[in-house]
CSV table of C-alpha atoms in Angstrom, one decimal:
chain,number,residue,atom,x,y,z
D,1,MET,CA,14.6,-1.2,-30.9
D,2,ALA,CA,15.2,-3.6,-27.9
D,3,ARG,CA,18.7,-3.9,-26.7
D,4,GLN,CA,20.5,-7.1,-27.3
D,5,PRO,CA,20.9,-9.3,-24.2
D,6,ALA,CA,24.3,-9.5,-22.6
D,7,PHE,CA,24.2,-13.3,-23.0
D,8,HIS,CA,21.9,-16.3,-23.0
D,9,LEU,CA,21.7,-18.9,-20.3
D,10,PHE,CA,19.6,-22.1,-20.7
D,11,ARG,CA,18.2,-20.2,-23.8
D,12,PHE,CA,16.9,-17.4,-21.6
D,13,PRO,CA,18.1,-13.9,-22.7
D,14,ILE,CA,19.9,-12.2,-19.8
D,15,HIS,CA,19.9,-8.3,-19.8
D,16,ILE,CA,22.4,-6.6,-17.5
D,17,ARG,CA,21.5,-3.0,-16.9
D,18,PRO,CA,24.1,-0.3,-15.8
D,19,GLY,CA,22.3,0.0,-12.5
D,20,PHE,CA,23.2,-3.6,-11.6
D,21,ILE,CA,26.9,-2.9,-12.1
D,22,MET,CA,26.6,0.4,-10.1
D,23,PHE,CA,24.9,-1.5,-7.3
D,24,MET,CA,27.6,-4.1,-7.1
D,25,VAL,CA,30.3,-1.4,-6.9
D,26,LEU,CA,28.3,0.3,-4.2
D,27,VAL,CA,28.1,-2.9,-2.2
D,28,ILE,CA,31.8,-3.3,-2.3
D,29,ALA,CA,32.4,0.4,-1.4
D,30,VAL,CA,30.0,0.3,1.6
D,31,ASN,CA,31.2,-3.1,3.0
D,32,GLY,CA,34.8,-2.8,2.0
D,33,GLY,CA,37.5,-5.4,1.6
D,34,GLU,CA,36.9,-9.1,1.4
D,35,LEU,CA,33.4,-9.0,2.8
D,36,GLY,CA,32.3,-6.5,0.2
D,37,VAL,CA,33.6,-8.6,-2.7
D,38,TRP,CA,32.0,-11.7,-1.3
D,39,ILE,CA,28.6,-10.0,-0.8
D,40,ALA,CA,28.7,-8.4,-4.3
D,41,GLY,CA,29.7,-11.7,-5.9
D,42,SER,CA,27.2,-13.9,-4.1
D,43,ALA,CA,24.4,-11.4,-4.6
D,44,ALA,CA,25.1,-11.3,-8.3
D,45,VAL,CA,25.1,-15.1,-8.6
D,46,LEU,CA,22.2,-15.8,-6.3
D,47,THR,CA,20.1,-13.0,-7.9
D,48,LEU,CA,20.6,-14.6,-11.3
D,49,LEU,CA,19.7,-18.0,-9.9
D,50,HIS,CA,16.6,-16.6,-8.2
D,51,GLU,CA,15.4,-15.2,-11.6
D,52,LEU,CA,16.2,-18.4,-13.3
D,53,GLY,CA,13.9,-20.1,-10.9
D,54,HIS,CA,11.1,-17.9,-12.0
D,55,ALA,CA,12.0,-18.3,-15.7
D,56,PHE,CA,12.1,-22.1,-15.6
D,57,ALA,CA,8.8,-22.2,-13.7
D,58,ALA,CA,7.3,-19.9,-16.4
D,59,ARG,CA,8.7,-22.0,-19.2
D,60,ALA,CA,7.0,-25.1,-17.6
D,61,THR,CA,3.7,-23.4,-18.4
D,62,GLY,CA,4.7,-22.9,-22.0
D,63,ALA,CA,5.6,-19.2,-21.6
D,64,GLU,CA,8.7,-17.4,-23.0
D,65,ALA,CA,10.8,-15.7,-20.4
D,66,GLU,CA,13.8,-13.4,-20.1
D,67,ILE,CA,15.8,-12.0,-17.2
D,68,SER,CA,16.9,-8.4,-16.5
D,69,LEU,CA,19.3,-7.5,-13.7
D,70,ASP,CA,19.1,-3.9,-12.5
D,71,PHE,CA,19.8,-1.7,-9.5
D,72,LEU,CA,18.6,-3.3,-6.2
D,73,ALA,CA,16.6,-5.9,-8.1
D,74,GLY,CA,16.4,-8.4,-10.9
D,75,TYR,CA,13.2,-9.6,-12.6
D,76,ALA,CA,12.1,-12.3,-14.9
D,77,SER,CA,9.4,-11.2,-17.4
D,78,PHE,CA,7.5,-13.8,-19.3
D,79,THR,CA,4.7,-14.0,-21.8
D,80,PRO,CA,1.9,-16.5,-21.0
D,81,VAL,CA,0.5,-18.4,-24.0
D,82,ARG,CA,-2.7,-19.0,-22.1
D,83,ARG,CA,-4.5,-17.9,-19.0
D,84,LEU,CA,-2.6,-19.2,-16.0
D,85,SER,CA,-4.3,-20.7,-13.0
D,86,ALA,CA,-3.8,-19.2,-9.5
D,87,TRP,CA,-1.6,-22.2,-8.6
D,88,GLU,CA,0.6,-21.7,-11.6
D,89,GLN,CA,1.0,-18.0,-10.9
D,90,ALA,CA,1.9,-18.8,-7.3
D,91,GLY,CA,4.3,-21.5,-8.4
D,92,ILE,CA,6.2,-19.1,-10.6
D,93,SER,CA,6.4,-16.6,-7.8
D,94,VAL,CA,7.6,-19.1,-5.2
D,95,ALA,CA,10.2,-20.7,-7.5
D,96,GLY,CA,12.7,-17.8,-7.3
D,97,PRO,CA,13.1,-17.6,-3.6
D,98,ALA,CA,13.0,-21.4,-3.3
D,99,VAL,CA,16.0,-21.7,-5.6
D,100,GLN,CA,17.8,-18.8,-3.8
D,101,ILE,CA,17.3,-20.4,-0.4
D,102,GLY,CA,18.1,-23.9,-1.5
D,103,VAL,CA,21.3,-23.0,-3.4
D,104,GLY,CA,22.4,-20.7,-0.5
D,105,ILE,CA,21.9,-23.4,2.1
D,106,THR,CA,23.6,-26.0,-0.1
D,107,ALA,CA,26.6,-23.8,-0.7
D,108,LEU,CA,27.0,-23.2,3.0
D,109,MET,CA,26.8,-26.9,3.8
D,110,LEU,CA,29.4,-27.6,1.1
D,111,ILE,CA,31.9,-25.3,2.7
D,112,GLY,CA,31.2,-26.8,6.1
D,113,VAL,CA,29.0,-24.1,7.5
D,114,ASN,CA,25.9,-24.7,9.6
D,115,PRO,CA,23.3,-22.2,8.3
D,116,ILE,CA,21.5,-22.0,11.7
D,117,ASP,CA,24.5,-21.6,13.9
D,118,PRO,CA,25.7,-18.0,14.2
D,119,ASP,CA,29.1,-19.0,15.3
D,120,SER,CA,29.4,-21.0,12.1
D,121,PHE,CA,28.0,-18.7,9.5
D,122,THR,CA,29.9,-15.7,10.9
D,123,SER,CA,33.2,-17.5,10.9
D,124,ASN,CA,34.4,-16.0,7.7
D,125,ALA,CA,33.5,-13.4,5.0
D,126,ALA,CA,32.4,-16.0,2.4
D,127,ALA,CA,30.0,-17.8,4.8
D,128,LEU,CA,28.5,-14.5,6.1
D,129,ALA,CA,28.0,-13.2,2.6
D,130,ILE,CA,26.3,-16.4,1.3
D,131,TRP,CA,24.1,-16.6,4.4
D,132,TRP,CA,22.9,-13.0,3.9
D,133,THR,CA,22.4,-13.2,0.1
D,134,GLY,CA,21.0,-16.7,0.1
D,135,PRO,CA,18.6,-17.9,2.7
D,136,ILE,CA,18.1,-14.6,4.4
D,137,MET,CA,17.3,-12.6,1.2
D,138,GLY,CA,15.3,-15.5,-0.1
D,139,LEU,CA,13.1,-15.5,3.1
D,140,PHE,CA,12.8,-11.7,2.9
D,141,ASN,CA,11.4,-12.1,-0.6
D,142,LEU,CA,8.6,-14.3,0.8
D,143,VAL,CA,7.3,-11.5,3.0
D,144,PRO,CA,3.6,-11.2,1.9
D,145,VAL,CA,3.8,-7.6,0.5
D,146,LEU,CA,4.2,-6.4,-3.1
D,147,PRO,CA,6.4,-6.1,-5.1
D,148,LEU,CA,8.1,-9.1,-3.3
D,149,ASP,CA,7.4,-12.6,-4.4
D,150,GLY,CA,5.5,-13.3,-1.2
D,151,GLY,CA,3.1,-10.6,-2.2
D,152,HIS,CA,2.6,-12.0,-5.7
D,153,ILE,CA,1.9,-15.4,-4.1
D,154,VAL,CA,-0.9,-14.0,-1.9
D,155,LEU,CA,-2.1,-11.9,-4.9
D,156,ALA,CA,-2.5,-15.1,-7.0
D,157,GLY,CA,-4.8,-16.6,-4.3
D,158,LEU,CA,-6.6,-13.3,-3.8
D,159,GLY,CA,-7.2,-13.0,-7.5
D,160,ALA,CA,-9.0,-16.3,-7.5
D,161,ILE,CA,-11.4,-15.0,-4.9
D,162,ALA,CA,-11.8,-11.3,-5.9
D,163,PRO,CA,-10.3,-10.9,-9.3
D,164,THR,CA,-11.6,-7.3,-9.9
D,165,ASN,CA,-10.2,-5.8,-6.7
D,166,ALA,CA,-7.4,-8.2,-5.8
D,167,LYS,CA,-4.5,-6.0,-6.9
D,168,ARG,CA,-5.8,-2.9,-5.2
D,169,LEU,CA,-6.6,-4.7,-2.0
D,170,MET,CA,-3.1,-6.3,-2.0
D,171,LEU,CA,-1.5,-2.9,-2.6
D,172,TRP,CA,-3.2,-1.3,0.4
D,173,PHE,CA,-2.4,-4.3,2.6
D,174,SER,CA,1.2,-4.1,1.4
D,175,VAL,CA,1.5,-0.3,2.2
D,176,LEU,CA,0.0,-0.8,5.7
D,177,LEU,CA,2.2,-3.8,6.5
D,178,THR,CA,5.3,-2.3,5.2
D,179,GLY,CA,4.6,1.0,6.9
D,180,ALA,CA,4.0,-0.8,10.2
D,181,GLY,CA,7.2,-2.8,9.8
D,182,GLY,CA,9.2,0.5,9.1
D,183,ILE,CA,7.8,2.1,12.2
D,184,PHE,CA,8.7,-0.9,14.3
D,185,LEU,CA,12.3,-1.0,12.9
D,186,PHE,CA,12.8,2.8,13.4
D,187,THR,CA,11.5,2.8,16.9
D,188,HIS,CA,13.6,-0.1,18.2
D,189,PRO,CA,17.3,0.7,18.4
D,190,ARG,CA,18.3,-2.9,18.1
D,191,PHE,CA,16.7,-3.1,14.6
D,192,GLU,CA,17.0,0.5,13.3
D,193,GLY,CA,19.9,-0.4,11.2
D,194,PHE,CA,17.6,-2.6,9.1
D,195,ALA,CA,14.9,0.1,8.7
D,196,PHE,CA,16.2,1.1,5.2
D,197,VAL,CA,15.0,-2.3,3.8
D,198,VAL,CA,11.4,-1.0,3.9
D,199,ILE,CA,12.1,2.2,1.8
D,200,PHE,CA,12.4,0.5,-1.6
D,201,PRO,CA,9.3,-1.7,-1.4
D,202,LEU,CA,7.2,1.1,0.1
D,203,LEU,CA,8.2,3.5,-2.7
D,204,VAL,CA,7.3,0.9,-5.3
D,205,GLN,CA,4.0,0.1,-3.6
D,206,LEU,CA,3.0,3.8,-3.6
D,207,GLN,CA,3.9,4.2,-7.2
D,208,MET,CA,1.9,1.1,-8.2
D,209,LEU,CA,-1.1,2.2,-6.0
D,210,PHE,CA,-1.3,5.8,-7.2
D,211,GLY,CA,0.2,5.4,-10.6
D,212,ASP,CA,-2.6,3.1,-11.7
D,213,ARG,CA,-5.2,4.6,-9.5
D,214,VAL,CA,-8.8,3.9,-10.6
D,215,ASP,CA,-11.8,5.5,-9.1
D,216,ALA,CA,-14.0,2.5,-8.4
D,217,ALA,CA,-17.1,4.6,-8.5
D,218,GLY,CA,-16.2,6.0,-11.9
D,219,GLN,CA,-14.9,2.8,-13.5
D,220,THR,CA,-17.0,2.0,-16.5
D,221,ASP,CA,-16.7,-0.7,-19.1
D,222,LEU,CA,-16.6,1.5,-22.2
D,223,ARG,CA,-17.3,-1.5,-24.5
D,224,ARG,CA,-19.9,-3.4,-22.6
D,225,PRO,CA,-23.4,-3.3,-24.3
D,226,PRO,CA,-26.6,-3.0,-22.4
D,227,ARG,CA,-27.7,-6.3,-20.9
D,228,SER,CA,-31.3,-6.2,-22.2
D,229,PRO,CA,-33.4,-4.6,-24.9
D,230,ALA,CA,-34.9,-1.2,-24.3
D,231,ARG,CA,-38.0,-0.9,-22.3
D,232,ASN,CA,-37.7,2.7,-21.6
D,233,SER,CA,-36.5,4.4,-24.7
D,234,ALA,CA,-35.8,7.8,-23.0
D,235,ARG,CA,-33.7,6.2,-20.4
D,236,LEU,CA,-31.7,4.2,-23.0
D,237,ASP,CA,-31.2,7.3,-25.1
D,238,ALA,CA,-29.8,9.1,-22.1
D,239,ARG,CA,-27.6,6.1,-21.3
D,240,ALA,CA,-26.3,5.9,-24.9
D,241,THR,CA,-25.6,9.7,-24.9
D,242,TRP,CA,-23.7,9.3,-21.6
D,243,GLN,CA,-21.7,6.3,-22.9
D,244,SER,CA,-20.9,8.2,-26.1
D,245,SER,CA,-19.7,11.1,-24.1
D,246,LEU,CA,-17.5,8.9,-22.0
D,247,ARG,CA,-16.0,7.2,-25.1
D,248,THR,CA,-15.3,10.6,-26.7
D,249,GLN,CA,-13.6,11.9,-23.6
D,250,ALA,CA,-11.6,8.7,-23.1
D,251,ALA,CA,-10.4,8.7,-26.8
D,252,SER,CA,-9.6,12.4,-26.7
D,253,GLY,CA,-7.5,12.0,-23.5
D,254,GLU,CA,-5.5,9.1,-24.9
D,255,ALA,CA,-4.9,11.0,-28.1
D,256,THR,CA,-3.8,14.1,-26.3
D,257,ALA,CA,-1.3,12.1,-24.3
D,258,TRP,CA,0.3,10.7,-27.4
D,259,GLU,CA,0.4,14.1,-29.1
D,260,THR,CA,1.6,16.3,-26.3
D,261,GLY,CA,2.8,14.0,-23.5
D,262,ASP,CA,0.1,15.6,-21.2
D,263,VAL,CA,-1.9,12.9,-19.4
D,264,SER,CA,-4.1,15.4,-17.4
D,265,ALA,CA,-6.8,15.1,-20.1
D,266,ILE,CA,-7.3,11.4,-19.3
D,267,ALA,CA,-10.8,11.0,-18.0
D,268,GLU,CA,-11.2,10.4,-14.2
D,269,GLY,CA,-11.3,6.7,-13.5
D,270,LEU,CA,-9.1,5.9,-16.5
D,271,VAL,CA,-5.3,5.6,-16.9
D,272,PRO,CA,-3.1,6.0,-20.0
D,273,SER,CA,-3.0,2.9,-22.1
D,274,PRO,CA,-0.2,0.4,-21.5
D,275,TRP,CA,0.9,1.2,-25.0
D,276,TYR,CA,1.4,4.9,-24.1
D,277,ARG,CA,3.2,3.9,-20.9
D,278,ALA,CA,5.4,1.5,-22.7
D,279,SER,CA,6.2,4.1,-25.3
D,280,GLN,CA,7.4,6.5,-22.6
D,281,GLN,CA,9.6,3.8,-21.1
D,282,LEU,CA,11.1,3.1,-24.6
D,283,ARG,CA,11.8,6.8,-25.1
D,284,GLN,CA,13.7,6.8,-21.8
D,285,GLY,CA,15.8,3.9,-23.0
D,286,HIS,CA,14.1,1.1,-21.0
D,287,PRO,CA,13.0,-1.4,-23.6
D,288,ASP,CA,12.8,-4.2,-21.1
D,289,VAL,CA,10.4,-2.2,-18.9
D,290,ALA,CA,8.4,-1.3,-21.9
D,291,ARG,CA,8.0,-4.9,-22.9
D,292,HIS,CA,7.1,-5.8,-19.3
D,293,VAL,CA,4.3,-3.1,-19.3
D,294,LEU,CA,2.8,-4.4,-22.5
D,295,VAL,CA,3.0,-8.1,-21.7
D,296,SER,CA,1.7,-7.7,-18.1
D,297,ASP,CA,-1.5,-6.1,-19.4
D,298,PHE,CA,-2.5,-9.4,-21.1
D,299,ALA,CA,-2.4,-11.2,-17.8
D,300,GLU,CA,-4.8,-8.7,-16.2
D,301,SER,CA,-8.4,-9.6,-15.6
D,302,GLY,CA,-11.6,-7.5,-15.1
D,303,VAL,CA,-12.7,-4.4,-16.8
D,304,PRO,CA,-10.0,-2.5,-18.6
D,305,ASN,CA,-9.5,1.1,-17.4
D,306,TRP,CA,-7.8,2.5,-20.4
D,307,TRP,CA,-8.7,3.5,-24.0
D,308,PRO,CA,-6.9,2.0,-27.0
D,309,PRO,CA,-4.1,4.0,-28.7
D,310,ASP,CA,-6.3,4.7,-31.8
D,311,LEU,CA,-4.4,7.8,-32.9
D,312,ALA,CA,-0.9,6.9,-31.8
D,313,PRO,CA,1.8,7.4,-34.4
D,314,PRO,CA,2.2,4.2,-36.4
D,315,ALA,CA,6.0,4.4,-36.1
D,316,GLN,CA,5.8,4.4,-32.3
D,317,LEU,CA,3.4,1.5,-32.3
D,318,ALA,CA,5.6,-0.5,-34.7
D,319,ALA,CA,8.6,0.0,-32.4
D,320,LEU,CA,6.5,-1.4,-29.5
D,321,VAL,CA,5.2,-4.3,-31.5
D,322,ALA,CA,8.8,-5.2,-32.3
D,323,LEU,CA,9.4,-5.5,-28.6
D,324,LEU,CA,6.8,-8.2,-28.1
D,325,PRO,CA,7.9,-11.8,-27.9
D,326,ARG,CA,6.9,-14.3,-30.4
D,327,PRO,CA,4.4,-16.0,-30.3
D,328,LEU,CA,2.5,-12.8,-29.6
D,329,PRO,CA,1.1,-12.6,-26.1
D,330,THR,CA,-2.5,-13.6,-25.3
D,331,GLY,CA,-4.8,-13.2,-22.4
D,332,ARG,CA,-7.5,-10.6,-21.7
D,333,VAL,CA,-9.8,-10.3,-24.6
D,334,HIS,CA,-9.7,-6.5,-24.7
D,335,SER,CA,-5.9,-6.5,-24.9
D,336,GLU,CA,-6.0,-9.0,-27.7
D,337,GLN,CA,-8.5,-6.9,-29.6
D,338,VAL,CA,-6.2,-3.8,-29.3
D,339,LEU,CA,-3.1,-5.7,-30.5
D,340,ALA,CA,-5.0,-7.2,-33.5
D,341,THR,CA,-6.2,-3.7,-34.4
D,342,ILE,CA,-2.7,-2.3,-34.1
D,343,LEU,CA,-1.3,-5.0,-36.4
D,344,LEU,CA,-4.1,-4.1,-38.9
D,345,ARG,CA,-3.2,-0.4,-38.7
D,346,LEU,CA,0.5,-1.2,-39.3
D,347,GLY,CA,-0.3,-3.2,-42.5
D,348,GLU,CA,0.7,-6.5,-40.9
D,349,PHE,CA,-2.3,-8.1,-42.5
D,350,VAL,CA,-1.2,-11.8,-42.3
D,351,ASP,CA,-0.2,-11.5,-38.6
D,352,ALA,CA,-3.4,-9.5,-37.9
D,353,ALA,CA,-5.6,-12.1,-39.5
D,354,HIS,CA,-4.0,-15.1,-37.8
D,355,TYR,CA,-3.8,-13.5,-34.4
D,356,ALA,CA,-7.4,-12.2,-34.5
D,357,ALA,CA,-8.7,-15.6,-35.8
D,358,ALA,CA,-7.0,-17.4,-32.9
D,359,SER,CA,-8.5,-14.8,-30.5
D,360,PHE,CA,-11.9,-15.5,-32.0
D,361,ASP,CA,-11.4,-19.2,-31.5
D,362,ARG,CA,-10.8,-18.6,-27.8
D,363,SER,CA,-13.5,-16.0,-27.3
D,364,PRO,CA,-15.9,-15.3,-30.2
D,365,ASN,CA,-16.6,-11.6,-30.6
D,366,THR,CA,-17.5,-9.2,-33.4
D,367,THR,CA,-14.4,-7.0,-33.0
D,368,VAL,CA,-11.8,-9.7,-33.9
D,369,ALA,CA,-14.0,-11.3,-36.5
D,370,ILE,CA,-14.2,-8.0,-38.4
D,371,ILE,CA,-10.5,-7.6,-38.1
D,372,VAL,CA,-9.9,-10.9,-39.8
D,373,ALA,CA,-12.4,-9.9,-42.5
D,374,ARG,CA,-10.6,-6.5,-43.0
D,375,ALA,CA,-7.2,-8.2,-43.2
D,376,ALA,CA,-8.4,-10.8,-45.6
D,377,ALA,CA,-10.0,-8.1,-47.8
D,378,ALA,CA,-6.7,-6.2,-47.8
D,379,LEU,CA,-5.0,-9.4,-49.0
D,380,ASP,CA,-7.6,-9.6,-51.8
D,381,ASP,CA,-9.1,-12.8,-50.4
D,382,ARG,CA,-12.7,-12.0,-51.1
D,383,ASP,CA,-14.3,-15.3,-50.0
D,384,THR,CA,-12.5,-15.4,-46.6
D,385,ALA,CA,-13.4,-11.7,-46.0
D,386,LEU,CA,-17.1,-12.4,-46.7
D,387,GLY,CA,-17.0,-15.5,-44.5
D,388,TRP,CA,-15.7,-13.6,-41.6
D,389,ILE,CA,-18.1,-10.7,-42.1
D,390,ALA,CA,-20.9,-13.4,-41.9
D,391,ALA,CA,-19.3,-14.7,-38.7
D,392,ALA,CA,-19.1,-11.2,-37.3
D,393,THR,CA,-22.8,-10.6,-38.1
D,394,ARG,CA,-23.9,-13.8,-36.5
D,395,THR,CA,-21.9,-13.0,-33.4
D,396,ALA,CA,-23.1,-9.4,-33.1
D,397,THR,CA,-26.8,-10.3,-33.6
D,398,GLY,CA,-26.9,-13.5,-31.6
D,399,THR,CA,-28.4,-15.5,-34.5
D,400,THR,CA,-26.2,-18.5,-34.0
D,401,SER,CA,-24.8,-20.8,-31.3
D,402,PRO,CA,-21.2,-20.2,-30.0
D,403,GLU,CA,-20.1,-23.4,-31.8
D,404,SER,CA,-21.2,-22.3,-35.2
D,405,ALA,CA,-19.9,-18.8,-34.6
D,406,MET,CA,-16.5,-20.4,-34.2
D,407,GLN,CA,-16.7,-22.2,-37.5
D,408,PRO,CA,-14.4,-19.9,-39.5
D,409,ALA,CA,-11.9,-19.7,-36.7
D,410,THR,CA,-10.4,-23.1,-37.4
D,411,ARG,CA,-8.2,-21.5,-40.0
D,412,VAL,CA,-8.2,-18.0,-41.5
D,413,GLY,CA,-9.5,-19.1,-44.9
D,414,ALA,CA,-12.1,-21.6,-43.8
D,415,PRO,CA,-15.3,-21.7,-45.9
D,416,THR,CA,-18.5,-20.2,-44.5
D,417,ASN,CA,-22.1,-20.4,-45.7
D,418,THR,CA,-22.4,-16.7,-46.5
D,419,GLU,CA,-25.5,-17.2,-48.6
D,420,ALA,CA,-27.4,-18.7,-45.7
D,421,ALA,CA,-26.1,-16.0,-43.5
D,422,THR,CA,-27.6,-13.3,-45.7
D,423,ARG,CA,-31.0,-14.9,-45.6
D,424,THR,CA,-31.2,-15.5,-41.8
D,425,PRO,CA,-33.6,-12.9,-40.3
D,426,ILE,CA,-32.2,-10.7,-37.6
D,427,PRO,CA,-34.4,-10.0,-34.6
D,428,ALA,CA,-35.4,-6.3,-34.2
D,429,ALA,CA,-34.0,-6.2,-30.7
D,430,ALA,CA,-30.6,-7.4,-32.0
D,431,ILE,CA,-30.5,-4.7,-34.6
D,432,ALA,CA,-30.6,-2.1,-31.8
D,433,HIS,CA,-27.6,-3.7,-30.2
D,434,PRO,CA,-24.5,-1.4,-30.0
D,435,ALA,CA,-22.4,-4.2,-31.5
D,436,VAL,CA,-24.5,-4.2,-34.6
D,437,ALA,CA,-24.1,-0.5,-35.0
D,438,ALA,CA,-20.4,-0.8,-34.6
D,439,LEU,CA,-20.3,-3.6,-37.2
D,440,ALA,CA,-22.4,-1.6,-39.6
D,441,MET,CA,-20.0,1.4,-39.2
D,442,SER,CA,-17.0,-0.9,-40.0
D,443,LEU,CA,-18.7,-2.2,-43.1
D,444,ASP,CA,-19.4,1.4,-44.2
D,445,GLU,CA,-16.1,3.0,-43.4
D,446,ALA,CA,-13.3,0.4,-43.3
D,447,PRO,CA,-11.1,1.2,-46.3
D,448,GLU,CA,-10.2,-2.5,-46.8
D,449,PHE,CA,-13.9,-3.2,-47.8
D,450,ALA,CA,-13.9,-0.7,-50.7
D,451,GLY,CA,-13.5,-3.5,-53.2
D,452,LEU,CA,-16.2,-5.6,-51.6
D,453,ARG,CA,-19.1,-3.1,-51.4
D,454,ALA,CA,-20.3,-3.9,-54.9
D,455,ASP,CA,-20.5,-7.6,-54.1
D,456,LEU,CA,-24.1,-8.7,-53.7
D,457,ARG,CA,-23.4,-10.8,-50.7
D,458,PHE,CA,-21.7,-7.9,-48.9
D,459,ALA,CA,-24.6,-5.6,-49.8
D,460,ALA,CA,-27.2,-8.1,-48.6
D,461,THR,CA,-25.4,-8.5,-45.3
D,462,ARG,CA,-25.2,-4.7,-44.8
D,463,ALA,CA,-28.9,-4.3,-45.7
D,464,ARG,CA,-29.8,-6.8,-43.0
D,465,LEU,CA,-28.1,-4.7,-40.3
D,466,GLY,CA,-30.3,-1.7,-41.0
D,467,THR,CA,-29.1,1.4,-39.0
């Protein structure tokens, strides 16, 4: 379970990790005396204020946020309730250093110190400590490299231009710029005492770059159906066999990771799911990091490069779901589908139904529609289940407009014209669609539908799907 926060400030949970205390002690030991105490104290206060800047900016978008203070760094994690614009993402990133710089300069002026006059801000230990930990560290955070705030500001803009490759491009740029900065500092005696500042960001950049490495040539949307009906059946059969092999390999690699902890079986071009990575962090006693891993995935865009944790132990998934903030996070459609499926697996049928229905309302798709149907069937709500099966069928076969496909999403139990749905002919090309095959398999195998299979409406819908 997640650790309780040390305290709340402005209704934000504040977590203080042991590493933060260790860092403060180290600062005092290295600098010694009055200066060390002032640097440690001002760093603690201004770091917290910095993260509060991020947290308040995130709250302004409707997100829930919390703050963690750790060794060398603090971070504010937040859960967006909708997709944020590039301006909003950049605004959240810039808010932290802006508060840190503004409060630092204000504090210096209140004690009669000129922040741009060296003779003034070096006149006593308090002034020097506030100058370093306020405006200087705030400006340092605006350097345009990840994981600093300046890098996230640039990433927000780059994501609006090249959403698929933005993070990878920004990481390579960050590594090159940080490396060049380190070489400059190390080779100039006047600045070599500051060279250590590049070590931490460089290590994080390399971890981010190679830890989430994706072979662009091998990246494949494992859930994307063919764009057009078959013209060359032999070619499509080969493509289907190839995609099936990829799915099998991806599913097997993810399952092996959960069972043995060995990720070497993960297919090339894929990474372990965020649920597996979060479970590892939770096992190591880092619930805040685990939550951050899960929540951050919802804010990603582009093709997912991981397979869902279909065979993960339910107890481990339940512990991870318990970490998620309420309301549950939303964002990338694939991530929402996986969370809805996990809720269904855990027997959280009411939560699964409402979460999947809201997801369908934002982006109609067969996967979440059938999840609502399964949850409703498990709750013995036959009419709602049949209505959502009809919605899933219309969405999978393309026999309706997006507006009518969204009809049952206004509320979980909204009525649907299932009789009309069972009479509407399905084009032959649509029956060959992979989404239809997946829907038919769900109707045949989902245990929640056991009590519905004798219903004439269910049987008629199933018969229309063929396969």
